[in-house]
Each structure stands twice: as structure tokens, then as C-alpha cells.
Tab-separated table of C-alpha atoms in Angstrom:
chain	number	residue	atom	x	y	z
W	1	UNK	CA	-86.105	-24.919	107.675
W	2	UNK	CA	-86.828	-28.083	106.391
W	3	UNK	CA	-83.895	-30.657	105.810
W	4	UNK	CA	-84.704	-30.920	102.259
W	5	UNK	CA	-84.441	-27.333	101.824
W	6	UNK	CA	-81.068	-26.904	103.848
W	7	UNK	CA	-79.623	-29.749	101.757
W	8	UNK	CA	-80.932	-28.157	98.507
W	9	UNK	CA	-79.350	-24.889	99.425
W	10	UNK	CA	-75.953	-26.502	100.300
W	11	UNK	CA	-75.941	-28.524	97.099
W	12	UNK	CA	-76.757	-25.393	95.104
W	13	UNK	CA	-73.658	-23.562	96.684
W	14	UNK	CA	-71.285	-26.404	96.013
W	15	UNK	CA	-72.592	-26.377	92.510
W	16	UNK	CA	-71.485	-22.718	92.256
W	17	UNK	CA	-68.321	-23.310	93.591
W	18	UNK	CA	-67.486	-26.830	91.488
W	19	UNK	CA	-68.493	-24.738	88.260
W	20	UNK	CA	-65.813	-22.266	88.989
W	21	UNK	CA	-63.256	-25.023	89.450
W	22	UNK	CA	-64.613	-27.508	86.999
W	23	UNK	CA	-63.127	-25.887	83.760
W	24	UNK	CA	-59.625	-26.014	84.661
W	25	UNK	CA	-59.890	-29.356	86.803
W	26	UNK	CA	-62.098	-31.614	84.569
W	27	UNK	CA	-59.676	-32.640	81.859
W	28	UNK	CA	-56.782	-33.323	84.112
W	29	UNK	CA	-58.967	-35.268	86.546
W	30	UNK	CA	-60.243	-37.020	83.450
W	31	UNK	CA	-56.774	-37.841	82.221
W	32	UNK	CA	-55.543	-39.112	85.533
W	33	UNK	CA	-58.877	-41.031	86.321
W	34	UNK	CA	-58.696	-42.869	82.923
W	35	UNK	CA	-54.833	-43.701	83.278
W	36	UNK	CA	-55.467	-44.986	86.814
W	37	UNK	CA	-58.544	-46.941	86.104
W	38	UNK	CA	-56.407	-48.805	83.114
W	39	UNK	CA	-53.413	-49.420	85.186
W	40	UNK	CA	-55.358	-50.782	88.260
W	41	UNK	CA	-57.782	-52.728	86.060
W	42	UNK	CA	-55.165	-54.449	84.323
W	43	UNK	CA	-52.972	-55.148	87.506
W	44	UNK	CA	-56.284	-56.311	89.190
W	45	UNK	CA	-56.886	-58.876	86.465
W	46	UNK	CA	-53.176	-60.031	87.064
W	47	UNK	CA	-53.697	-60.409	90.904
W	48	UNK	CA	-56.899	-62.550	90.530
W	49	UNK	CA	-55.204	-64.747	88.067
W	50	UNK	CA	-52.221	-65.119	90.439
W	51	UNK	CA	-54.824	-65.875	93.337
W	52	UNK	CA	-56.588	-68.344	91.243
W	53	UNK	CA	-53.241	-69.718	90.428
W	54	UNK	CA	-52.355	-70.021	93.873
W	55	UNK	CA	-55.677	-71.798	94.883
W	56	UNK	CA	-55.842	-74.405	92.184
W	57	UNK	CA	-52.057	-75.161	92.949
W	58	UNK	CA	-52.688	-75.826	96.627
W	59	UNK	CA	-55.709	-78.127	95.507
W	60	UNK	CA	-53.310	-79.910	93.240
W	61	UNK	CA	-51.064	-80.479	96.026
W	62	UNK	CA	-53.766	-81.720	98.177
W	63	UNK	CA	-55.047	-84.004	95.587
W	64	UNK	CA	-51.400	-85.624	95.138
W	65	UNK	CA	-51.122	-86.334	98.787
W	66	UNK	CA	-54.867	-87.812	98.639
W	67	UNK	CA	-53.815	-90.069	95.733
W	68	UNK	CA	-50.797	-91.170	97.798
W	69	UNK	CA	-52.599	-92.309	100.695
W	70	UNK	CA	-55.078	-94.360	98.141
W	71	UNK	CA	-57.973	-91.811	97.660
W	72	UNK	CA	-58.617	-92.623	94.128
W	73	UNK	CA	-61.580	-90.148	94.087
W	74	UNK	CA	-59.031	-87.515	94.460
W	75	UNK	CA	-58.066	-87.773	90.764
W	76	UNK	CA	-61.066	-85.913	89.294
W	77	UNK	CA	-59.989	-83.100	91.714
W	78	UNK	CA	-56.466	-83.113	90.462
W	79	UNK	CA	-57.497	-82.962	86.698
W	80	UNK	CA	-59.993	-80.162	87.676
W	81	UNK	CA	-57.522	-78.191	89.663
W	82	UNK	CA	-54.727	-78.596	86.804
W	83	UNK	CA	-57.105	-77.012	84.119
W	84	UNK	CA	-57.941	-74.171	86.652
W	85	UNK	CA	-54.093	-73.323	86.990
W	86	UNK	CA	-53.453	-73.445	83.168
W	87	UNK	CA	-56.601	-71.327	82.637
W	88	UNK	CA	-55.543	-69.049	85.085
W	89	UNK	CA	-51.888	-68.991	83.650
W	90	UNK	CA	-53.117	-68.360	80.125
W	91	UNK	CA	-55.373	-64.992	81.484
W	92	UNK	CA	-52.089	-63.731	83.406
W	93	UNK	CA	-49.976	-64.256	80.061
W	94	UNK	CA	-52.731	-62.454	78.060
W	95	UNK	CA	-52.692	-59.490	80.478
W	96	UNK	CA	-48.917	-58.839	80.730
W	97	UNK	CA	-48.658	-54.638	81.563
W	98	UNK	CA	-45.320	-54.769	83.421
W	99	UNK	CA	-42.100	-56.245	81.703
W	100	UNK	CA	-40.865	-58.091	84.840
W	101	UNK	CA	-44.259	-60.300	84.307
W	102	UNK	CA	-42.563	-61.876	81.363
W	103	UNK	CA	-39.786	-63.474	83.166
W	104	UNK	CA	-41.990	-64.337	85.806
W	105	UNK	CA	-44.730	-66.296	83.848
W	106	UNK	CA	-42.265	-68.006	81.837
W	107	UNK	CA	-40.664	-69.311	84.886
W	108	UNK	CA	-44.116	-70.364	86.453
W	109	UNK	CA	-44.671	-72.416	83.174
W	110	UNK	CA	-41.497	-74.041	83.568
W	111	UNK	CA	-42.036	-74.638	87.216
W	112	UNK	CA	-45.327	-76.040	86.574
W	113	UNK	CA	-44.120	-78.289	84.108
W	114	UNK	CA	-41.641	-79.764	86.333
W	115	UNK	CA	-43.890	-80.165	89.034
W	116	UNK	CA	-46.414	-82.005	86.909
W	117	UNK	CA	-43.686	-84.306	85.805
W	118	UNK	CA	-42.530	-85.039	89.298
W	119	UNK	CA	-46.066	-85.693	90.407
W	120	UNK	CA	-46.690	-87.974	87.595
W	121	UNK	CA	-43.555	-89.793	88.173
W	122	UNK	CA	-44.492	-90.250	91.692
W	123	UNK	CA	-48.049	-91.210	91.203
W	124	UNK	CA	-46.960	-93.917	88.628
W	125	UNK	CA	-44.013	-95.273	90.765
W	126	UNK	CA	-46.184	-96.260	93.900
W	127	UNK	CA	-43.138	-96.063	96.347
W	128	UNK	CA	-43.073	-97.795	99.570
W	129	UNK	CA	-43.038	-94.752	101.516
W	130	UNK	CA	-45.134	-92.323	99.531
W	131	UNK	CA	-44.887	-89.190	101.773
W	132	UNK	CA	-40.991	-89.235	102.022
W	133	UNK	CA	-40.921	-89.558	98.209
W	134	UNK	CA	-43.435	-86.876	97.716
W	135	UNK	CA	-41.025	-84.605	99.967
W	136	UNK	CA	-38.122	-85.405	98.202
W	137	UNK	CA	-39.524	-85.547	94.590
W	138	UNK	CA	-42.528	-83.260	94.060
W	139	UNK	CA	-42.705	-81.033	97.029
W	140	UNK	CA	-39.679	-78.958	95.862
W	141	UNK	CA	-41.049	-78.372	92.664
W	142	UNK	CA	-44.338	-77.243	94.161
W	143	UNK	CA	-42.796	-74.962	96.312
W	144	UNK	CA	-40.638	-73.570	93.077
W	145	UNK	CA	-43.749	-72.635	91.155
W	146	UNK	CA	-45.776	-71.614	94.227
W	147	UNK	CA	-42.820	-68.884	94.897
W	148	UNK	CA	-42.990	-67.670	91.535
W	149	UNK	CA	-46.654	-67.264	91.684
W	150	UNK	CA	-46.243	-65.444	94.799
W	151	UNK	CA	-43.703	-63.217	93.042
W	152	UNK	CA	-46.084	-62.596	90.106
W	153	UNK	CA	-48.571	-61.448	92.844
W	154	UNK	CA	-46.259	-59.283	94.473
W	155	UNK	CA	-45.144	-57.486	91.259
W	156	UNK	CA	-48.610	-56.704	90.514
W	157	UNK	CA	-49.334	-55.510	94.108
W	158	UNK	CA	-46.443	-53.312	94.051
W	159	UNK	CA	-47.297	-52.051	90.468
W	160	UNK	CA	-50.871	-50.916	92.194
W	161	UNK	CA	-49.125	-49.347	95.318
W	162	UNK	CA	-46.679	-47.171	92.911
W	163	UNK	CA	-49.733	-46.061	91.037
W	164	UNK	CA	-51.471	-45.126	93.881
W	165	UNK	CA	-48.474	-43.107	94.969
W	166	UNK	CA	-48.245	-41.381	91.841
W	167	UNK	CA	-51.818	-40.636	91.687
W	168	UNK	CA	-51.635	-39.052	95.122
W	169	UNK	CA	-48.827	-36.708	93.929
W	170	UNK	CA	-50.389	-35.843	90.991
W	171	UNK	CA	-53.602	-34.936	93.121
W	172	UNK	CA	-51.472	-33.083	95.355
W	173	UNK	CA	-50.321	-30.921	92.764
W	174	UNK	CA	-53.566	-30.113	91.392
W	175	UNK	CA	-54.940	-29.415	94.779
W	176	UNK	CA	-52.295	-26.958	95.506
W	177	UNK	CA	-53.231	-24.846	92.564
W	178	UNK	CA	-57.120	-24.975	93.529
W	179	UNK	CA	-56.180	-24.832	97.459
W	180	UNK	CA	-58.575	-21.860	98.386
W	181	UNK	CA	-61.295	-22.957	96.419
W	182	UNK	CA	-61.092	-26.546	97.564
W	183	UNK	CA	-60.844	-25.555	101.036
W	184	UNK	CA	-63.861	-23.643	100.906
W	185	UNK	CA	-65.728	-26.353	99.170
W	186	UNK	CA	-64.587	-28.871	101.610
W	187	UNK	CA	-65.568	-26.692	104.699
W	188	UNK	CA	-69.176	-26.424	102.935
W	189	UNK	CA	-69.185	-29.928	102.010
W	190	UNK	CA	-68.471	-30.761	105.489
W	191	UNK	CA	-71.434	-28.860	106.863
W	192	UNK	CA	-73.631	-30.571	104.393
W	193	UNK	CA	-72.110	-33.948	105.341
W	194	UNK	CA	-72.967	-33.444	108.863
W	195	UNK	CA	-76.757	-32.919	107.824
W	196	UNK	CA	-76.670	-36.030	105.857
W	197	UNK	CA	-75.000	-38.242	108.231
W	198	UNK	CA	-78.266	-37.793	110.633
W	199	UNK	CA	-80.143	-39.460	107.916
W	200	UNK	CA	-77.713	-42.042	107.083
W	201	UNK	CA	-76.485	-43.025	110.668
W	202	UNK	CA	-80.334	-43.819	111.535
W	203	UNK	CA	-80.349	-46.173	108.752
W	204	UNK	CA	-77.100	-47.584	110.032
W	205	UNK	CA	-78.383	-47.903	113.186
W	206	UNK	CA	-81.366	-49.621	111.765
W	207	UNK	CA	-79.035	-52.279	110.273
W	208	UNK	CA	-76.952	-52.565	113.259
W	209	UNK	CA	-80.127	-53.429	115.375
W	210	UNK	CA	-80.989	-56.143	112.593
W	211	UNK	CA	-77.466	-57.459	113.219
W	212	UNK	CA	-77.635	-57.560	117.063
W	213	UNK	CA	-80.951	-59.414	116.603
W	214	UNK	CA	-79.439	-62.013	114.313
W	215	UNK	CA	-76.525	-62.129	116.845
W	216	UNK	CA	-79.081	-62.917	119.473
W	217	UNK	CA	-80.565	-65.633	117.604
W	218	UNK	CA	-83.673	-63.834	116.440
W	219	UNK	CA	-84.109	-63.987	112.505
W	220	UNK	CA	-87.423	-62.361	112.254
W	221	UNK	CA	-86.688	-58.602	112.221
W	222	UNK	CA	-86.150	-57.095	108.752
W	223	UNK	CA	-84.342	-53.921	107.579
W	224	UNK	CA	-86.282	-51.100	105.436
W	225	UNK	CA	-85.672	-51.873	101.760
W	226	UNK	CA	-87.427	-49.165	99.859
W	227	UNK	CA	-84.116	-47.005	99.726
W	228	UNK	CA	-82.523	-47.070	95.990
W	229	UNK	CA	-78.897	-46.868	97.086
W	230	UNK	CA	-76.173	-48.935	98.480
W	231	UNK	CA	-77.492	-48.986	102.078
W	232	UNK	CA	-81.005	-50.294	100.570
W	233	UNK	CA	-79.118	-52.776	98.526
W	234	UNK	CA	-77.301	-54.194	101.737
W	235	UNK	CA	-80.642	-54.040	103.513
W	236	UNK	CA	-82.225	-56.275	100.466
W	237	UNK	CA	-79.386	-58.674	100.684
W	238	UNK	CA	-79.610	-59.145	104.228
W	239	UNK	CA	-83.256	-59.468	104.457
W	240	UNK	CA	-83.052	-62.143	101.523
W	241	UNK	CA	-80.476	-64.136	103.790
W	242	UNK	CA	-82.894	-63.964	106.584
W	243	UNK	CA	-85.791	-65.090	104.701
W	244	UNK	CA	-83.603	-67.981	103.246
W	245	UNK	CA	-82.692	-68.858	106.792
W	246	UNK	CA	-86.259	-68.564	108.044
W	247	UNK	CA	-87.321	-70.998	105.199
W	248	UNK	CA	-84.543	-73.414	106.003
W	249	UNK	CA	-85.584	-73.601	109.602
W	250	UNK	CA	-89.195	-73.995	109.030
W	251	UNK	CA	-88.223	-76.604	106.547
W	252	UNK	CA	-85.953	-78.387	109.148
W	253	UNK	CA	-88.898	-77.985	111.705
W	254	UNK	CA	-91.479	-79.274	109.460
W	255	UNK	CA	-89.119	-82.402	108.468
W	256	UNK	CA	-88.448	-83.068	112.082
W	257	UNK	CA	-92.115	-83.136	113.075
W	258	UNK	CA	-92.868	-85.540	109.991
W	259	UNK	CA	-90.290	-88.016	111.255
W	260	UNK	CA	-91.615	-88.061	114.576
W	261	UNK	CA	-95.065	-88.704	113.288
W	262	UNK	CA	-93.785	-91.415	111.039
W	263	UNK	CA	-91.836	-92.790	114.138
W	264	UNK	CA	-95.317	-92.618	116.012
W	265	UNK	CA	-96.920	-94.322	113.304
W	266	UNK	CA	-94.487	-97.013	112.905
W	267	UNK	CA	-94.631	-97.695	116.816
W	268	UNK	CA	-98.674	-97.837	116.272
W	269	UNK	CA	-98.149	-100.878	113.881
W	270	UNK	CA	-96.358	-102.833	116.536
W	271	UNK	CA	-98.309	-105.380	118.379
W	272	UNK	CA	-98.286	-103.581	121.658
W	273	UNK	CA	-97.497	-99.956	122.979
W	274	UNK	CA	-93.989	-98.872	122.635
W	275	UNK	CA	-91.416	-95.968	122.796
W	276	UNK	CA	-88.259	-95.070	121.051
W	277	UNK	CA	-85.852	-93.629	123.599
W	278	UNK	CA	-82.545	-91.760	122.373
W	279	UNK	CA	-79.346	-92.652	123.837
W	280	UNK	CA	-79.199	-89.641	125.954
W	281	UNK	CA	-82.418	-90.831	127.757
W	282	UNK	CA	-84.537	-88.277	126.016
W	283	UNK	CA	-87.873	-89.415	124.879
W	284	UNK	CA	-88.267	-89.680	120.978
W	285	UNK	CA	-91.814	-90.745	120.332
W	286	UNK	CA	-94.244	-93.173	122.280
W	287	UNK	CA	-97.506	-94.762	122.047
W	288	UNK	CA	-97.343	-95.862	125.987
W	289	UNK	CA	-99.361	-94.435	128.533
W	290	UNK	CA	-98.831	-90.680	129.708
W	291	UNK	CA	-98.031	-91.763	133.147
W	292	UNK	CA	-95.235	-94.162	131.633
W	293	UNK	CA	-94.086	-91.268	129.192
W	294	UNK	CA	-93.407	-89.250	132.210
W	295	UNK	CA	-91.402	-91.567	134.171
W	296	UNK	CA	-89.313	-92.226	131.093
W	297	UNK	CA	-88.541	-88.327	131.053
W	298	UNK	CA	-87.993	-87.999	134.551
W	299	UNK	CA	-85.519	-91.057	134.378
W	300	UNK	CA	-83.534	-89.563	131.634
W	301	UNK	CA	-80.199	-89.407	133.505
W	302	UNK	CA	-80.674	-92.761	134.363
W	303	UNK	CA	-81.456	-94.283	130.909
W	304	UNK	CA	-78.503	-92.612	129.309
W	305	UNK	CA	-76.322	-94.464	131.733
W	306	UNK	CA	-77.591	-98.003	130.775
W	307	UNK	CA	-74.689	-100.201	129.383
W	308	UNK	CA	-75.262	-100.933	125.577
W	309	UNK	CA	-72.958	-103.715	125.051
W	310	UNK	CA	-75.353	-106.378	125.516
W	311	UNK	CA	-77.891	-104.689	123.216
W	312	UNK	CA	-80.781	-105.018	125.833
W	313	UNK	CA	-81.696	-103.835	129.281
W	314	UNK	CA	-84.625	-103.387	131.550
W	315	UNK	CA	-85.815	-100.526	133.950
W	316	UNK	CA	-88.536	-100.432	136.552
W	317	UNK	CA	-91.351	-98.333	136.263
W	318	UNK	CA	-94.475	-97.893	138.248
W	319	UNK	CA	-96.549	-100.084	136.070
W	320	UNK	CA	-94.061	-102.739	135.775
W	321	UNK	CA	-90.780	-103.696	134.158
W	322	UNK	CA	-89.799	-101.505	130.740
W	323	UNK	CA	-87.752	-103.850	128.316
W	324	UNK	CA	-85.312	-102.081	126.260
W	325	UNK	CA	-83.807	-103.320	122.870
W	326	UNK	CA	-81.073	-101.428	121.397
W	327	UNK	CA	-81.927	-100.050	117.779
W	328	UNK	CA	-78.783	-100.354	115.444
W	329	UNK	CA	-77.908	-99.103	111.841
W	330	UNK	CA	-76.535	-101.861	109.494
W	331	UNK	CA	-72.849	-100.744	110.649
W	332	UNK	CA	-73.823	-101.804	114.275
W	333	UNK	CA	-73.809	-98.052	115.209
W	334	UNK	CA	-76.385	-97.644	118.209
W	335	UNK	CA	-79.405	-95.203	117.471
W	336	UNK	CA	-81.955	-95.495	120.339
W	337	UNK	CA	-83.694	-97.763	122.674
W	338	UNK	CA	-87.025	-99.385	121.967
W	339	UNK	CA	-88.855	-99.649	124.932
W	340	UNK	CA	-91.891	-102.018	125.596
W	341	UNK	CA	-93.751	-103.396	128.538
W	342	UNK	CA	-94.293	-107.085	128.359
W	343	UNK	CA	-97.754	-108.643	128.302
């Protein structure tokens, strides 16, 4: 029997069982689901606002420390983080669903005001020992508001846990009433799921194979994307990431080749043949004869040990003495050796 036929028969069998139980259970489940969804959504919004407050508060703390250490550019980050904290706090206040949240949010507002005042006083005072002054004046206020944000997060998390427990209890009571029919439906569903798993597992194996290829450093393999479901969406996103990675890798390779060609072009403009050798002894570009290039590559370890302090050095090759001059950036950091053969 074809798999499609077996699945179809199984579905129709489940439909008959579900139609028998749907009349009594539909209204109850709809009410239960609407209540849970409403509570969880409200609490999730508060959890997200609490998380954003926590993150922006940590960023403010880091910005204050940076300003105390003389990093003036941290001022913009401080203002941005403060605005983000206030926005998240406003969302939390507009989404109060638990009586305990009122007191906590008021404490957060007072604590944040105290933190801002202590912070601003500290930044304006420019104390002789900024870190000690920070620990004594600003850090306690930061810890206070942070602890209340954590309390708000815990309150909403606990509310979600309690709602989950209530939902489980209600579901258990309803399941007891319909136990026989549900058990029969579950048994039938298990048989149908076993058949479906064979198809799903094959696709999961394919995604796992792509992941293993990525872990092994290969980005050429792709997953099938013609399935209009969650696994198909995962495959499309994975392929998109791999495509972007391949594009970046190709762009980097092209840019590296371009820089090498540019370097060879610059060497060609010199009055005599020359080569650029990395500090590790690796030949980067050269207009010298192939025999000399081979000698340079074979002497890589010896070249990497040349003393750089003098800025110049020499090394004997078969065709003469190779003169080396250290190439540095404007800050004095060495980049490579410029190698030439004297006339």
C-alpha cells in the first residue's frame, strides 16, 4: 500500500474520532487557549521589556566607566542606552498585568532616577580616583535599580509558570473526561506519526549532513528547499546563509588577488626587479627570477628570524646578495621586507 494512501486512511480515522470529541471539547479548549494566550502574551511583553531594561542598564554602566577612563566617545552610547531604558520602562508600565508589578515599576523609576543623579554628579565632579568614587557613589544605585528590574523579570516569569500549571491542571481534568477516546486517538496517532517520521527523519538527516559539511569547512552543499513547511524554511535560511558566506569568501579571494596584482604592478614600476617578503618569510609578490623566488620560499624560516631593529638586512642567494629593507606603516609598525638584488 502506498504511503500516501496509508496516511490518508490514518487521517480519516483520526478525523472520525476527533469529530466525536470535538463538540464537547472545542468550546472548553477555545476558552482555555484564549486565556492562556492572553496571559502569556502580556507577561512575555513584560519579560521582554525587563530584558531590554537590563541590557540598556548594563550598557549605561559600561559607558559611565568608559567616560571615567577618559573615553569621550562613550557619551553617545550613554545617551542611547538611557533612552532605550526609558522606552522599555514605559512599555513595562503600559503592560501591567499583575498587581505586584506596580510597586516594582515605581521602585525602578525611583531607583533609576537616583542612579542617573549619582552618575551625573560623578561625571561632573571628575574625582581624583574615579573608580573608587564610582564604587562608592554610583554603583550602589546601579545595583539597586538592577535588582528591581530582576524582580520584575522574576514576577512575570513566575506568573507564566503559574499559568502553565493552571493550564496543565485544567487540561488534565478535561483529559480525564475524554480518556478512552483520547487514548484511542493517541494510539492511532502514534501509528500515523511513525509513518510520518520516516519522511521527516530523512529530511532531518539531510540538514544534519549539510551541518556536518559546514563543520568540516565545506560550504558548497545545499539542502532541498521545495518543502513549504518549517523544515523547508530552515533549509532556505540555511542555504541563504551559505550563499552569503560563499559570496563573502569569493569577494575576499578576489580582493586578495587584486591586492597581489597591484603589489606586483608596483614592484614592476621600480627601476630593478624586487620582491616583497612577509615578516614570516612567506613570498608575497615578486618580479625577480623564478630561481631566486624558489630560494626565497625555501629560506622562509631563515628570513622570518632576521633582526628587524636596523630596518635593513641581507641574505646570500645563489645569484648574489639579496638586500632587504623593512617596510613600515606611518606609525612605525613593520609590514614586510622589500628585497632587491644590487646592480
